[in-house]
Amino acid sequence: MIRRSLLCPRYLKQTNYIFSNLHIVRESPIFGDRGCSEPRLLTEGFNSNVPIIRCFPVTNSPNFVRSYCSGKNTEVSGQWTEDIEYLDESGSVLFTGKGIRSVEPGLDDHVMVGGLKKPFLNASAVAKIVEIVKRWKWGPEMEIQLDRLQFVPNMTQITQALKVIGESDASLSLFGWAKRQSWYMPNDECYITLFDRLNQSRDFDGIQSMFDEMIRDLGCNEMSSFNSHNRVIQYLAKAEKLEVSFCCFKKIQDSGAKIDTQTYNSLITLFSNKGLPYKAFEIYENMEKAGCSLDALTYELMIPSLAKSGRLDAAFKLFQDMKEKNFRPSFAIFASLVDSMGKAGRLDTSMKVYMEMQGFGFRPSATMFVSLIESFVKAGKLETGLRLWDEMKKAGFRPNYGLYTMIVESHAKSGKLEIAMSVFSEMEKAGFLPTPSTYSCLLEMHAASGQVDAAMKLYNSMTNAGLRPGLSTYTALLTLLANKKLVDVAAKILLEMKAMGYSVDVSASDVLMVYIKDGSVDLALKWLRFMGSSGIRTNNFIIRQLFESCMKNGSYESAKPLLETYVNSAAKVDLILYTSILAHLVRCQEEQNEKHLMLILSVTKHRAHTFMCGLFMGPEQRKQPVLSFVREFFQGIDYELEEGAARYFVNVLLNYLVLMGQINRARCVWKVAYEHKLFPKAIVFDQHIAWSLDVRNLSVGAALIAVVHTLHRFRKRMLYYGVVPRRIKLVTGPTLKIVVARMLSSVESPFEVSKVVLRSPGDSVLEWFKKSIVQQFLVNEIPSRADILMHKLNTLFPSSAPEIRSLSPPKPLVAGKAMIEIRNNCIILFFPFPWLVSSVM
């Protein structure tokens, strides 16, 4: 039988009961539920086997006062005492006792169960707080309900409630309400819970705001005992909030709070991932200054970062510290050290770390092998590179395309062509198509070593593979073929090069220069004809070089068309080139060649040729004296640009005039040349002490004319003006000493011959000048006989050699003996051996 529980209406206005041992449990006002205004039957869902409670007041008076646990009453009338009867199914009373008295909101921390004080359960309090927050979420209504709690919460209950509440807004509302209460105390766990909740909702602005609020609320002393700030920095760092996380880090650092290792690691990771290694190093240095211990993750982060940034000593020191602290280095640490040390050229250290890594049981990766091989090969340690190459293949790794290329090219450039070709063949068998760079490197090195067959084989293989050889490859191959004098093959390659779209003018000219420098004039002319037939042009400089080579080789017939081409292409024949042709005429010994040379001189169209023609004319045709004619020509020379060329021209011209017997004309040329200071230090008058003539920089003819003309000047000064120096010197040098001495000894000169100088006292020379034969010798202006022309003498005179054009004097050779006689008032020179006279300078 079900019995009904009759509840007092007035009492129901104050409280509801909790029946913990019954089926129906109604919430009590201590948990904030509002009381009922009318009587209710609490029979729904009752089990018949559970005791029924009947509540009624003991007194019959309707005026009674509610008694709280605190002892305070709201009314002055008599005390209201609650009794509860526990009935069985038959209605019999099992037990009667005082019930649970209600609490005063915000004051009591327990309830009275009979005469016993029962404290509120923490779980019940947390559950009630969670229920209110979840029901009202946020706002004034939620705070009103929290204010009506029949107990005083503490921070532990708030923290536990925050852990249960899943929403960040509701959690923040509860925390904001708690902060305004008098019992609020800052709690590290509470902040950690809030930061976790904000991080889950990805509300990083909220985290920053909460962090700033925490900094304001907490002093330095309180901050030092909190760990929640570390959680903030870690969350912001993982979210890659670089500036915000670093700003929070600085604030915590300034406050003196302790930053843990995990936080440092988070910041180091962030800056490293953002490509700011030096900022990561700054964090690491702060970590060291703070005395924070390093963990395995710190080493894992810092060692590769330091190594990649080039701070190898610091990285290696950390590596050693890590091992001393019994941390096991990871493969990433070994790989970074091996790679960085190798690239920095610290090959011994790199190999040491590599061997140590194997001692730790790590197996090298393909990337590590590639890095090591590259480092040793680039440093020129090819043997070690090959050993690592073999280790790599034994480990089961297949070398990649770039590694094959590096091995081949490095060995080729080092001259180890056999190894290079072996790896090259292996590369082709592995299915890799060599690049044009690899082909070019091999081809160029074979070309440089003179291996024509191997170079041509590589070239054909390259073209058959559809690869386009580069300009340097063609240049190397053409140079090789030119050096080997394979003109036809070189012509074929040049045409293929032209078909590839390359400009071949420069390459063809380079081949032509190879033949010219080698002295292969016939091949050079053949190649030039090929160039002309193929429409390939060359420049005037090379035409001039080939012309001069033909002149040296005596191919005057071939030289003339070349000079005509040179002149017709608007190129200007300078005085040096004209003088070099004149020098060939001086050396010429065959009449037929003289004709060719005279025609070549006329082709130059140089004003010096007009001067030469006028010089050999008679006074009637020339219409002016020789001296005036010579002065007019030399006045037209630009001595700022052509001073060296003018000296060269005077030397060769005087040779030609002397050997042609034109002594008077030769003396005029010398006189004018001296007037224009082409030989400024040739004649020196040192008052009455010494007079000297320096002919070391003159040709044979110029030296002879200079000696005769200068001695004539000395004679006039001494006889007419009475000036007699102590001594007179003729500085000849070793080459011209014999020639000048022989000439003067024929007229019994007083000059004594030493190593490079002919000298005599002034008085002795004065007495010598007074002899009639000497007077005739010095003033002689009668030309030599026609049968002693220069071209019949085997004499070597200055030419247009490159050292002449560069104004650097060649080394003189020791000449043979020359014989000089005066016959019929003519100077006759006999040269039994070839001569090489000194340069114009």
PDB file of N, CA, C and O in Angstrom, residues 142 236 359 381 454 461 472 507 543 571 580 632 704 726 738:
ATOM      1  N   MET A 142      22.557  34.885 -14.249  1.00  0.00           N
ATOM      2  CA  MET A 142      23.463  33.872 -13.717  1.00  0.00           C
ATOM      3  C   MET A 142      24.120  34.360 -12.428  1.00  0.00           C
ATOM      4  O   MET A 142      24.237  33.603 -11.445  1.00  0.00           O
ATOM      5  N   LEU A 236      50.863  30.289 -27.334  1.00  0.00           N
ATOM      6  CA  LEU A 236      51.056  31.313 -28.364  1.00  0.00           C
ATOM      7  C   LEU A 236      52.172  30.915 -29.327  1.00  0.00           C
ATOM      8  O   LEU A 236      52.091  31.180 -30.531  1.00  0.00           O
ATOM      9  N   GLY A 359      78.796   4.360 -34.690  1.00  0.00           N
ATOM     10  CA  GLY A 359      78.998   3.714 -33.398  1.00  0.00           C
ATOM     11  C   GLY A 359      77.748   3.730 -32.537  1.00  0.00           C
ATOM     12  O   GLY A 359      77.554   2.844 -31.693  1.00  0.00           O
ATOM     13  N   LYS A 381      89.236  16.200 -52.426  1.00  0.00           N
ATOM     14  CA  LYS A 381      89.569  14.899 -51.831  1.00  0.00           C
ATOM     15  C   LYS A 381      88.829  13.809 -52.611  1.00  0.00           C
ATOM     16  O   LYS A 381      87.861  13.197 -52.147  1.00  0.00           O
ATOM     17  N   ALA A 454      88.904  10.416 -78.625  1.00  0.00           N
ATOM     18  CA  ALA A 454      87.943  10.405 -77.510  1.00  0.00           C
ATOM     19  C   ALA A 454      87.048  11.639 -77.551  1.00  0.00           C
ATOM     20  O   ALA A 454      85.842  11.546 -77.288  1.00  0.00           O
ATOM     21  N   SER A 461      78.509  11.320 -79.710  1.00  0.00           N
ATOM     22  CA  SER A 461      77.536  10.779 -78.772  1.00  0.00           C
ATOM     23  C   SER A 461      76.599  11.877 -78.275  1.00  0.00           C
ATOM     24  O   SER A 461      75.389  11.657 -78.118  1.00  0.00           O
ATOM     25  N   SER A 472      81.484  26.912 -75.544  1.00  0.00           N
ATOM     26  CA  SER A 472      82.810  26.536 -75.047  1.00  0.00           C
ATOM     27  C   SER A 472      83.217  25.152 -75.538  1.00  0.00           C
ATOM     28  O   SER A 472      84.403  24.896 -75.784  1.00  0.00           O
ATOM     29  N   SER A 507      84.817  32.077 -83.641  1.00  0.00           N
ATOM     30  CA  SER A 507      85.434  30.757 -83.534  1.00  0.00           C
ATOM     31  C   SER A 507      86.337  30.479 -84.728  1.00  0.00           C
ATOM     32  O   SER A 507      87.442  29.935 -84.578  1.00  0.00           O
ATOM     33  N   ILE A 543      93.715  39.653 -90.135  1.00  0.00           N
ATOM     34  CA  ILE A 543      94.247  39.807 -91.494  1.00  0.00           C
ATOM     35  C   ILE A 543      95.659  40.367 -91.424  1.00  0.00           C
ATOM     36  O   ILE A 543      96.573  39.918 -92.147  1.00  0.00           O
ATOM     37  N   ALA A 571      90.828  49.849 -93.252  1.00  0.00           N
ATOM     38  CA  ALA A 571      91.849  49.795 -92.212  1.00  0.00           C
ATOM     39  C   ALA A 571      93.028  50.672 -92.634  1.00  0.00           C
ATOM     40  O   ALA A 571      93.382  50.725 -93.816  1.00  0.00           O
ATOM     41  N   SER A 580     107.875  47.847 -91.135  1.00  0.00           N
ATOM     42  CA  SER A 580     108.173  46.414 -91.143  1.00  0.00           C
ATOM     43  C   SER A 580     108.318  45.894 -92.563  1.00  0.00           C
ATOM     44  O   SER A 580     109.177  45.045 -92.845  1.00  0.00           O
ATOM     45  N   GLU A 632     110.200  68.473 -93.809  1.00  0.00           N
ATOM     46  CA  GLU A 632     108.756  68.576 -94.075  1.00  0.00           C
ATOM     47  C   GLU A 632     108.042  67.283 -93.719  1.00  0.00           C
ATOM     48  O   GLU A 632     106.936  67.302 -93.159  1.00  0.00           O
ATOM     49  N   LEU A 704     126.207  53.983 -87.513  1.00  0.00           N
ATOM     50  CA  LEU A 704     127.332  54.452 -88.318  1.00  0.00           C
ATOM     51  C   LEU A 704     127.147  55.907 -88.736  1.00  0.00           C
ATOM     52  O   LEU A 704     128.069  56.722 -88.644  1.00  0.00           O
ATOM     53  N   ARG A 726     137.981  67.052 -71.940  1.00  0.00           N
ATOM     54  CA  ARG A 726     139.016  66.157 -71.415  1.00  0.00           C
ATOM     55  C   ARG A 726     138.983  64.807 -72.122  1.00  0.00           C
ATOM     56  O   ARG A 726     140.024  64.209 -72.372  1.00  0.00           O
ATOM     57  N   ILE A 738     132.055  46.437 -82.278  1.00  0.00           N
ATOM     58  CA  ILE A 738     132.998  45.991 -83.310  1.00  0.00           C
ATOM     59  C   ILE A 738     132.811  46.780 -84.598  1.00  0.00           C
ATOM     60  O   ILE A 738     133.778  47.195 -85.257  1.00  0.00           O
TER      61      ILE A 738
END
